[in-house]
Amino acid sequence: MILGITGGIGNGKSTVLKILQEQYSFTVFEADRIAHELMLPGKKIYDSIVKTFGTEILNTDGTIDRMRFGVMVFNDAEKLERLNQMVHPAVIDEISCQINHIRQEQPDMNFVIEAALLIESGCYKICDRLWYIDASPEIRSERLKKYRGYTDEKIEQVIANQLKKEEFLKYADDVIDNSFSIEETAAQIEKKLVLSGNLC
């Protein structure tokens, strides 16, 4: 099975990933991490990005200055769209290639793909099932303040730029409510895996 998990910031996708990996031996693909790897010098989309956005986004060692580049694209909708058109297909292709390679040796392996933009990127199309990871607004806010140091203003700004819950639910096969303890989240995961036929 290829399982996709998505959800807004602060919903606790990393907790679900950890449970799937440690308790059920899923092979994990984090789309953001893979995207960053593909943007390293010599990698798949590095040259295209530098050609499109200019050498001013580079550090002295030739790597992309992610902070400077982020400010450039996230404040310009057109540039962000151009970047997404480069990154999203490359990430999907890389994940698909890695899954196919692993399946040649381990045909029964289960995979999980995590991405905040799983739906927007089209990556959900290569998944057999899609889980939406949810949490109450209060819990999300508490987590973002505690672990990321976000202010209320920053939280509102980030959440406003992400898909609304109703949009996620249009695509999701299942919902994991991650508002409570890790044990309760793990119990929900076990139940979903049993019902989907991926756990006896």
PDB file of C-alpha atoms in Angstrom:
ATOM      1  CA  MET A   1       0.000   0.000   0.000  1.00  0.00           C
ATOM      2  CA  ILE A   2       1.029   3.577  -0.668  1.00  0.00           C
ATOM      3  CA  LEU A   3      -0.555   5.711   2.027  1.00  0.00           C
ATOM      4  CA  GLY A   4      -0.623   9.490   1.752  1.00  0.00           C
ATOM      5  CA  ILE A   5      -0.961  11.639   4.838  1.00  0.00           C
ATOM      6  CA  THR A   6      -1.606  15.343   4.832  1.00  0.00           C
ATOM      7  CA  GLY A   7      -3.047  18.114   6.947  1.00  0.00           C
ATOM      8  CA  GLY A   8      -2.439  21.652   8.062  1.00  0.00           C
ATOM      9  CA  ILE A   9       0.488  22.881  10.101  1.00  0.00           C
ATOM     10  CA  GLY A  10       0.389  21.856  13.763  1.00  0.00           C
ATOM     11  CA  ASN A  11      -1.894  18.888  13.181  1.00  0.00           C
ATOM     12  CA  GLY A  12       0.871  16.436  14.066  1.00  0.00           C
ATOM     13  CA  LYS A  13       1.670  14.638  10.836  1.00  0.00           C
ATOM     14  CA  SER A  14       5.163  13.786  12.114  1.00  0.00           C
ATOM     15  CA  THR A  15       3.656  11.895  15.060  1.00  0.00           C
ATOM     16  CA  VAL A  16       1.623   9.719  12.712  1.00  0.00           C
ATOM     17  CA  LEU A  17       4.663   9.151  10.506  1.00  0.00           C
ATOM     18  CA  LYS A  18       6.704   7.994  13.479  1.00  0.00           C
ATOM     19  CA  ILE A  19       4.045   5.496  14.553  1.00  0.00           C
ATOM     20  CA  LEU A  20       3.695   4.076  11.041  1.00  0.00           C
ATOM     21  CA  GLN A  21       7.450   3.730  10.686  1.00  0.00           C
ATOM     22  CA  GLU A  22       8.298   2.368  14.134  1.00  0.00           C
ATOM     23  CA  GLN A  23       5.275   0.192  14.850  1.00  0.00           C
ATOM     24  CA  TYR A  24       4.306  -0.976  11.352  1.00  0.00           C
ATOM     25  CA  SER A  25       7.589  -0.748   9.397  1.00  0.00           C
ATOM     26  CA  PHE A  26       6.284   1.626   6.737  1.00  0.00           C
ATOM     27  CA  THR A  27       8.932   3.161   4.496  1.00  0.00           C
ATOM     28  CA  VAL A  28       8.563   6.922   4.898  1.00  0.00           C
ATOM     29  CA  PHE A  29       8.845   9.592   2.213  1.00  0.00           C
ATOM     30  CA  GLU A  30       8.710  13.217   3.348  1.00  0.00           C
ATOM     31  CA  ALA A  31       8.038  15.359   0.300  1.00  0.00           C
ATOM     32  CA  ASP A  32       9.643  18.513   1.709  1.00  0.00           C
ATOM     33  CA  ARG A  33      12.879  16.700   2.538  1.00  0.00           C
ATOM     34  CA  ILE A  34      13.038  15.125  -0.912  1.00  0.00           C
ATOM     35  CA  ALA A  35      12.385  18.515  -2.524  1.00  0.00           C
ATOM     36  CA  HIS A  36      15.301  20.015  -0.608  1.00  0.00           C
ATOM     37  CA  GLU A  37      17.562  17.158  -1.711  1.00  0.00           C
ATOM     38  CA  LEU A  38      16.588  17.637  -5.362  1.00  0.00           C
ATOM     39  CA  MET A  39      17.568  21.316  -5.098  1.00  0.00           C
ATOM     40  CA  LEU A  40      21.167  20.577  -4.058  1.00  0.00           C
ATOM     41  CA  PRO A  41      23.993  21.283  -6.545  1.00  0.00           C
ATOM     42  CA  GLY A  42      24.183  18.548  -9.142  1.00  0.00           C
ATOM     43  CA  LYS A  43      20.721  17.245  -8.346  1.00  0.00           C
ATOM     44  CA  LYS A  44      17.665  17.056 -10.551  1.00  0.00           C
ATOM     45  CA  ILE A  45      16.209  20.580 -10.482  1.00  0.00           C
ATOM     46  CA  TYR A  46      19.112  22.682  -9.206  1.00  0.00           C
ATOM     47  CA  ASP A  47      20.191  24.021 -12.606  1.00  0.00           C
ATOM     48  CA  SER A  48      16.626  24.885 -13.644  1.00  0.00           C
ATOM     49  CA  ILE A  49      16.015  26.809 -10.428  1.00  0.00           C
ATOM     50  CA  VAL A  50      19.236  28.824 -10.702  1.00  0.00           C
ATOM     51  CA  LYS A  51      18.580  29.551 -14.373  1.00  0.00           C
ATOM     52  CA  THR A  52      15.031  30.704 -13.595  1.00  0.00           C
ATOM     53  CA  PHE A  53      15.571  32.674 -10.384  1.00  0.00           C
ATOM     54  CA  GLY A  54      19.170  33.861 -10.730  1.00  0.00           C
ATOM     55  CA  THR A  55      22.461  33.391  -8.902  1.00  0.00           C
ATOM     56  CA  GLU A  56      21.443  35.891  -6.189  1.00  0.00           C
ATOM     57  CA  ILE A  57      19.667  33.009  -4.422  1.00  0.00           C
ATOM     58  CA  LEU A  58      22.965  31.140  -3.932  1.00  0.00           C
ATOM     59  CA  ASN A  59      25.305  30.930  -0.972  1.00  0.00           C
ATOM     60  CA  THR A  60      29.045  31.323  -1.567  1.00  0.00           C
ATOM     61  CA  ASP A  61      29.418  27.528  -1.750  1.00  0.00           C
ATOM     62  CA  GLY A  62      26.857  27.306  -4.565  1.00  0.00           C
ATOM     63  CA  THR A  63      24.015  25.893  -2.491  1.00  0.00           C
ATOM     64  CA  ILE A  64      20.639  27.597  -2.551  1.00  0.00           C
ATOM     65  CA  ASP A  65      20.076  29.954   0.350  1.00  0.00           C
ATOM     66  CA  ARG A  66      16.704  28.598   1.401  1.00  0.00           C
ATOM     67  CA  MET A  67      15.826  31.560   3.590  1.00  0.00           C
ATOM     68  CA  ARG A  68      16.614  34.145   0.922  1.00  0.00           C
ATOM     69  CA  PHE A  69      14.964  32.059  -1.785  1.00  0.00           C
ATOM     70  CA  GLY A  70      11.907  31.526   0.409  1.00  0.00           C
ATOM     71  CA  VAL A  71      11.428  35.239   0.937  1.00  0.00           C
ATOM     72  CA  MET A  72      11.685  35.765  -2.822  1.00  0.00           C
ATOM     73  CA  VAL A  73       9.106  33.196  -3.895  1.00  0.00           C
ATOM     74  CA  PHE A  74       6.607  33.223  -1.045  1.00  0.00           C
ATOM     75  CA  ASN A  75       6.039  36.951  -1.467  1.00  0.00           C
ATOM     76  CA  ASP A  76       5.391  36.583  -5.186  1.00  0.00           C
ATOM     77  CA  ALA A  77       2.546  34.310  -6.308  1.00  0.00           C
ATOM     78  CA  GLU A  78       3.856  34.055  -9.875  1.00  0.00           C
ATOM     79  CA  LYS A  79       7.343  33.010  -8.786  1.00  0.00           C
ATOM     80  CA  LEU A  80       5.913  30.513  -6.298  1.00  0.00           C
ATOM     81  CA  GLU A  81       3.809  28.948  -9.027  1.00  0.00           C
ATOM     82  CA  ARG A  82       6.861  28.676 -11.315  1.00  0.00           C
ATOM     83  CA  LEU A  83       8.807  26.995  -8.525  1.00  0.00           C
ATOM     84  CA  ASN A  84       5.974  24.565  -7.785  1.00  0.00           C
ATOM     85  CA  GLN A  85       5.790  23.613 -11.456  1.00  0.00           C
ATOM     86  CA  MET A  86       9.446  22.566 -11.252  1.00  0.00           C
ATOM     87  CA  VAL A  87       9.449  20.956  -7.826  1.00  0.00           C
ATOM     88  CA  HIS A  88       6.196  19.011  -7.607  1.00  0.00           C
ATOM     89  CA  PRO A  89       6.617  16.800 -10.714  1.00  0.00           C
ATOM     90  CA  ALA A  90      10.254  16.122  -9.795  1.00  0.00           C
ATOM     91  CA  VAL A  91       9.329  15.065  -6.259  1.00  0.00           C
ATOM     92  CA  ILE A  92       6.527  12.786  -7.463  1.00  0.00           C
ATOM     93  CA  ASP A  93       8.841  11.206 -10.026  1.00  0.00           C
ATOM     94  CA  GLU A  94      11.579  10.676  -7.424  1.00  0.00           C
ATOM     95  CA  ILE A  95       9.196   9.059  -4.927  1.00  0.00           C
ATOM     96  CA  SER A  96       7.684   6.824  -7.624  1.00  0.00           C
ATOM     97  CA  CYS A  97      11.136   5.698  -8.774  1.00  0.00           C
ATOM     98  CA  GLN A  98      12.234   4.888  -5.227  1.00  0.00           C
ATOM     99  CA  ILE A  99       9.039   2.948  -4.514  1.00  0.00           C
ATOM    100  CA  ASN A 100       9.397   0.917  -7.714  1.00  0.00           C
ATOM    101  CA  HIS A 101      13.023   0.152  -6.870  1.00  0.00           C
ATOM    102  CA  ILE A 102      12.195  -1.009  -3.339  1.00  0.00           C
ATOM    103  CA  ARG A 103       9.280  -3.134  -4.568  1.00  0.00           C
ATOM    104  CA  GLN A 104      11.607  -5.120  -6.805  1.00  0.00           C
ATOM    105  CA  GLU A 105      13.307  -6.435  -3.655  1.00  0.00           C
ATOM    106  CA  GLN A 106      10.423  -6.151  -1.171  1.00  0.00           C
ATOM    107  CA  PRO A 107       7.105  -6.476  -3.028  1.00  0.00           C
ATOM    108  CA  ASP A 108       5.036  -6.456   0.185  1.00  0.00           C
ATOM    109  CA  MET A 109       6.518  -3.251   1.599  1.00  0.00           C
ATOM    110  CA  ASN A 110       4.106  -0.540   2.716  1.00  0.00           C
ATOM    111  CA  PHE A 111       4.904   3.115   2.030  1.00  0.00           C
ATOM    112  CA  VAL A 112       3.717   6.406   3.466  1.00  0.00           C
ATOM    113  CA  ILE A 113       4.123   9.784   1.776  1.00  0.00           C
ATOM    114  CA  GLU A 114       3.813  12.904   3.926  1.00  0.00           C
ATOM    115  CA  ALA A 115       3.273  16.311   2.400  1.00  0.00           C
ATOM    116  CA  ALA A 116       1.418  19.434   3.428  1.00  0.00           C
ATOM    117  CA  LEU A 117       0.766  19.991  -0.294  1.00  0.00           C
ATOM    118  CA  LEU A 118      -0.064  16.377  -1.106  1.00  0.00           C
ATOM    119  CA  ILE A 119      -3.316  17.420  -2.756  1.00  0.00           C
ATOM    120  CA  GLU A 120      -2.165  20.639  -4.429  1.00  0.00           C
ATOM    121  CA  SER A 121       0.918  18.952  -5.901  1.00  0.00           C
ATOM    122  CA  GLY A 122      -1.046  16.033  -7.334  1.00  0.00           C
ATOM    123  CA  CYS A 123       1.033  13.563  -5.326  1.00  0.00           C
ATOM    124  CA  TYR A 124      -2.152  12.089  -3.850  1.00  0.00           C
ATOM    125  CA  LYS A 125      -2.790  10.477  -7.246  1.00  0.00           C
ATOM    126  CA  ILE A 126      -0.031   7.896  -6.686  1.00  0.00           C
ATOM    127  CA  CYS A 127      -1.448   6.946  -3.266  1.00  0.00           C
ATOM    128  CA  ASP A 128      -3.812   4.044  -2.620  1.00  0.00           C
ATOM    129  CA  ARG A 129      -5.356   5.792   0.380  1.00  0.00           C
ATOM    130  CA  LEU A 130      -5.232   9.297   1.802  1.00  0.00           C
ATOM    131  CA  TRP A 131      -5.431  10.158   5.502  1.00  0.00           C
ATOM    132  CA  TYR A 132      -6.171  13.643   6.738  1.00  0.00           C
ATOM    133  CA  ILE A 133      -4.455  14.336  10.055  1.00  0.00           C
ATOM    134  CA  ASP A 134      -6.631  16.663  12.117  1.00  0.00           C
ATOM    135  CA  ALA A 135      -6.358  18.466  15.457  1.00  0.00           C
ATOM    136  CA  SER A 136      -8.401  21.089  17.241  1.00  0.00           C
ATOM    137  CA  PRO A 137      -7.493  24.760  16.633  1.00  0.00           C
ATOM    138  CA  GLU A 138      -6.507  25.108  20.297  1.00  0.00           C
ATOM    139  CA  ILE A 139      -4.106  22.164  20.141  1.00  0.00           C
ATOM    140  CA  ARG A 140      -2.593  23.363  16.869  1.00  0.00           C
ATOM    141  CA  SER A 141      -1.988  26.813  18.304  1.00  0.00           C
ATOM    142  CA  GLU A 142      -0.464  25.386  21.478  1.00  0.00           C
ATOM    143  CA  ARG A 143       1.932  23.160  19.505  1.00  0.00           C
ATOM    144  CA  LEU A 144       3.034  25.921  17.146  1.00  0.00           C
ATOM    145  CA  LYS A 145       3.761  28.292  20.009  1.00  0.00           C
ATOM    146  CA  LYS A 146       5.601  25.654  22.040  1.00  0.00           C
ATOM    147  CA  TYR A 147       7.653  23.929  19.344  1.00  0.00           C
ATOM    148  CA  ARG A 148       8.087  26.635  16.690  1.00  0.00           C
ATOM    149  CA  GLY A 149       7.810  29.819  18.716  1.00  0.00           C
ATOM    150  CA  TYR A 150       5.026  31.157  16.505  1.00  0.00           C
ATOM    151  CA  THR A 151       2.969  34.168  17.558  1.00  0.00           C
ATOM    152  CA  ASP A 152      -0.824  34.257  17.180  1.00  0.00           C
ATOM    153  CA  GLU A 153      -0.377  36.505  14.144  1.00  0.00           C
ATOM    154  CA  LYS A 154       2.079  34.110  12.517  1.00  0.00           C
ATOM    155  CA  ILE A 155      -0.217  31.145  13.176  1.00  0.00           C
ATOM    156  CA  GLU A 156      -3.179  32.910  11.579  1.00  0.00           C
ATOM    157  CA  GLN A 157      -1.073  33.909   8.578  1.00  0.00           C
ATOM    158  CA  VAL A 158       0.269  30.395   7.925  1.00  0.00           C
ATOM    159  CA  ILE A 159      -3.075  28.655   8.393  1.00  0.00           C
ATOM    160  CA  ALA A 160      -4.805  31.181   6.126  1.00  0.00           C
ATOM    161  CA  ASN A 161      -2.446  30.166   3.290  1.00  0.00           C
ATOM    162  CA  GLN A 162      -3.214  26.450   3.606  1.00  0.00           C
ATOM    163  CA  LEU A 163      -6.200  24.444   2.414  1.00  0.00           C
ATOM    164  CA  LYS A 164      -9.231  24.563   4.667  1.00  0.00           C
ATOM    165  CA  LYS A 165     -10.297  21.398   6.465  1.00  0.00           C
ATOM    166  CA  GLU A 166     -13.314  21.043   4.165  1.00  0.00           C
ATOM    167  CA  GLU A 167     -11.022  20.891   1.134  1.00  0.00           C
ATOM    168  CA  PHE A 168      -8.814  18.217   2.689  1.00  0.00           C
ATOM    169  CA  LEU A 169     -11.885  16.139   3.513  1.00  0.00           C
ATOM    170  CA  LYS A 170     -12.998  16.111  -0.129  1.00  0.00           C
ATOM    171  CA  TYR A 171      -9.962  13.960  -0.926  1.00  0.00           C
ATOM    172  CA  ALA A 172      -9.386  12.018   2.301  1.00  0.00           C
ATOM    173  CA  ASP A 173     -10.370   8.370   2.727  1.00  0.00           C
ATOM    174  CA  ASP A 174      -9.917   8.557   6.500  1.00  0.00           C
ATOM    175  CA  VAL A 175      -9.343  11.084   9.264  1.00  0.00           C
ATOM    176  CA  ILE A 176      -6.980  10.690  12.217  1.00  0.00           C
ATOM    177  CA  ASP A 177      -7.856  13.021  15.103  1.00  0.00           C
ATOM    178  CA  ASN A 178      -4.496  13.845  16.631  1.00  0.00           C
ATOM    179  CA  SER A 179      -5.843  16.179  19.326  1.00  0.00           C
ATOM    180  CA  PHE A 180      -5.252  13.779  22.191  1.00  0.00           C
ATOM    181  CA  SER A 181      -2.543  11.440  23.496  1.00  0.00           C
ATOM    182  CA  ILE A 182      -0.079   9.491  21.357  1.00  0.00           C
ATOM    183  CA  GLU A 183      -1.729   6.298  22.603  1.00  0.00           C
ATOM    184  CA  GLU A 184      -5.111   7.426  21.313  1.00  0.00           C
ATOM    185  CA  THR A 185      -3.610   8.389  17.975  1.00  0.00           C
ATOM    186  CA  ALA A 186      -1.868   5.003  17.736  1.00  0.00           C
ATOM    187  CA  ALA A 187      -5.170   3.225  18.461  1.00  0.00           C
ATOM    188  CA  GLN A 188      -6.870   5.111  15.626  1.00  0.00           C
ATOM    189  CA  ILE A 189      -4.034   4.222  13.253  1.00  0.00           C
ATOM    190  CA  GLU A 190      -4.281   0.533  14.143  1.00  0.00           C
ATOM    191  CA  LYS A 191      -8.028   0.565  13.552  1.00  0.00           C
ATOM    192  CA  LYS A 192      -7.674   2.283  10.162  1.00  0.00           C
ATOM    193  CA  LEU A 193      -5.015  -0.189   9.039  1.00  0.00           C
ATOM    194  CA  VAL A 194      -7.156  -3.167  10.068  1.00  0.00           C
ATOM    195  CA  LEU A 195     -10.217  -1.808   8.273  1.00  0.00           C
ATOM    196  CA  SER A 196      -8.226  -1.131   5.105  1.00  0.00           C
ATOM    197  CA  GLY A 197      -6.927  -4.705   5.119  1.00  0.00           C
ATOM    198  CA  ASN A 198      -3.287  -3.771   5.727  1.00  0.00           C
ATOM    199  CA  LEU A 199      -3.102  -5.216   9.216  1.00  0.00           C
ATOM    200  CA  CYS A 200      -4.394  -8.538  10.473  1.00  0.00           C
TER     201      CYS A 200
END
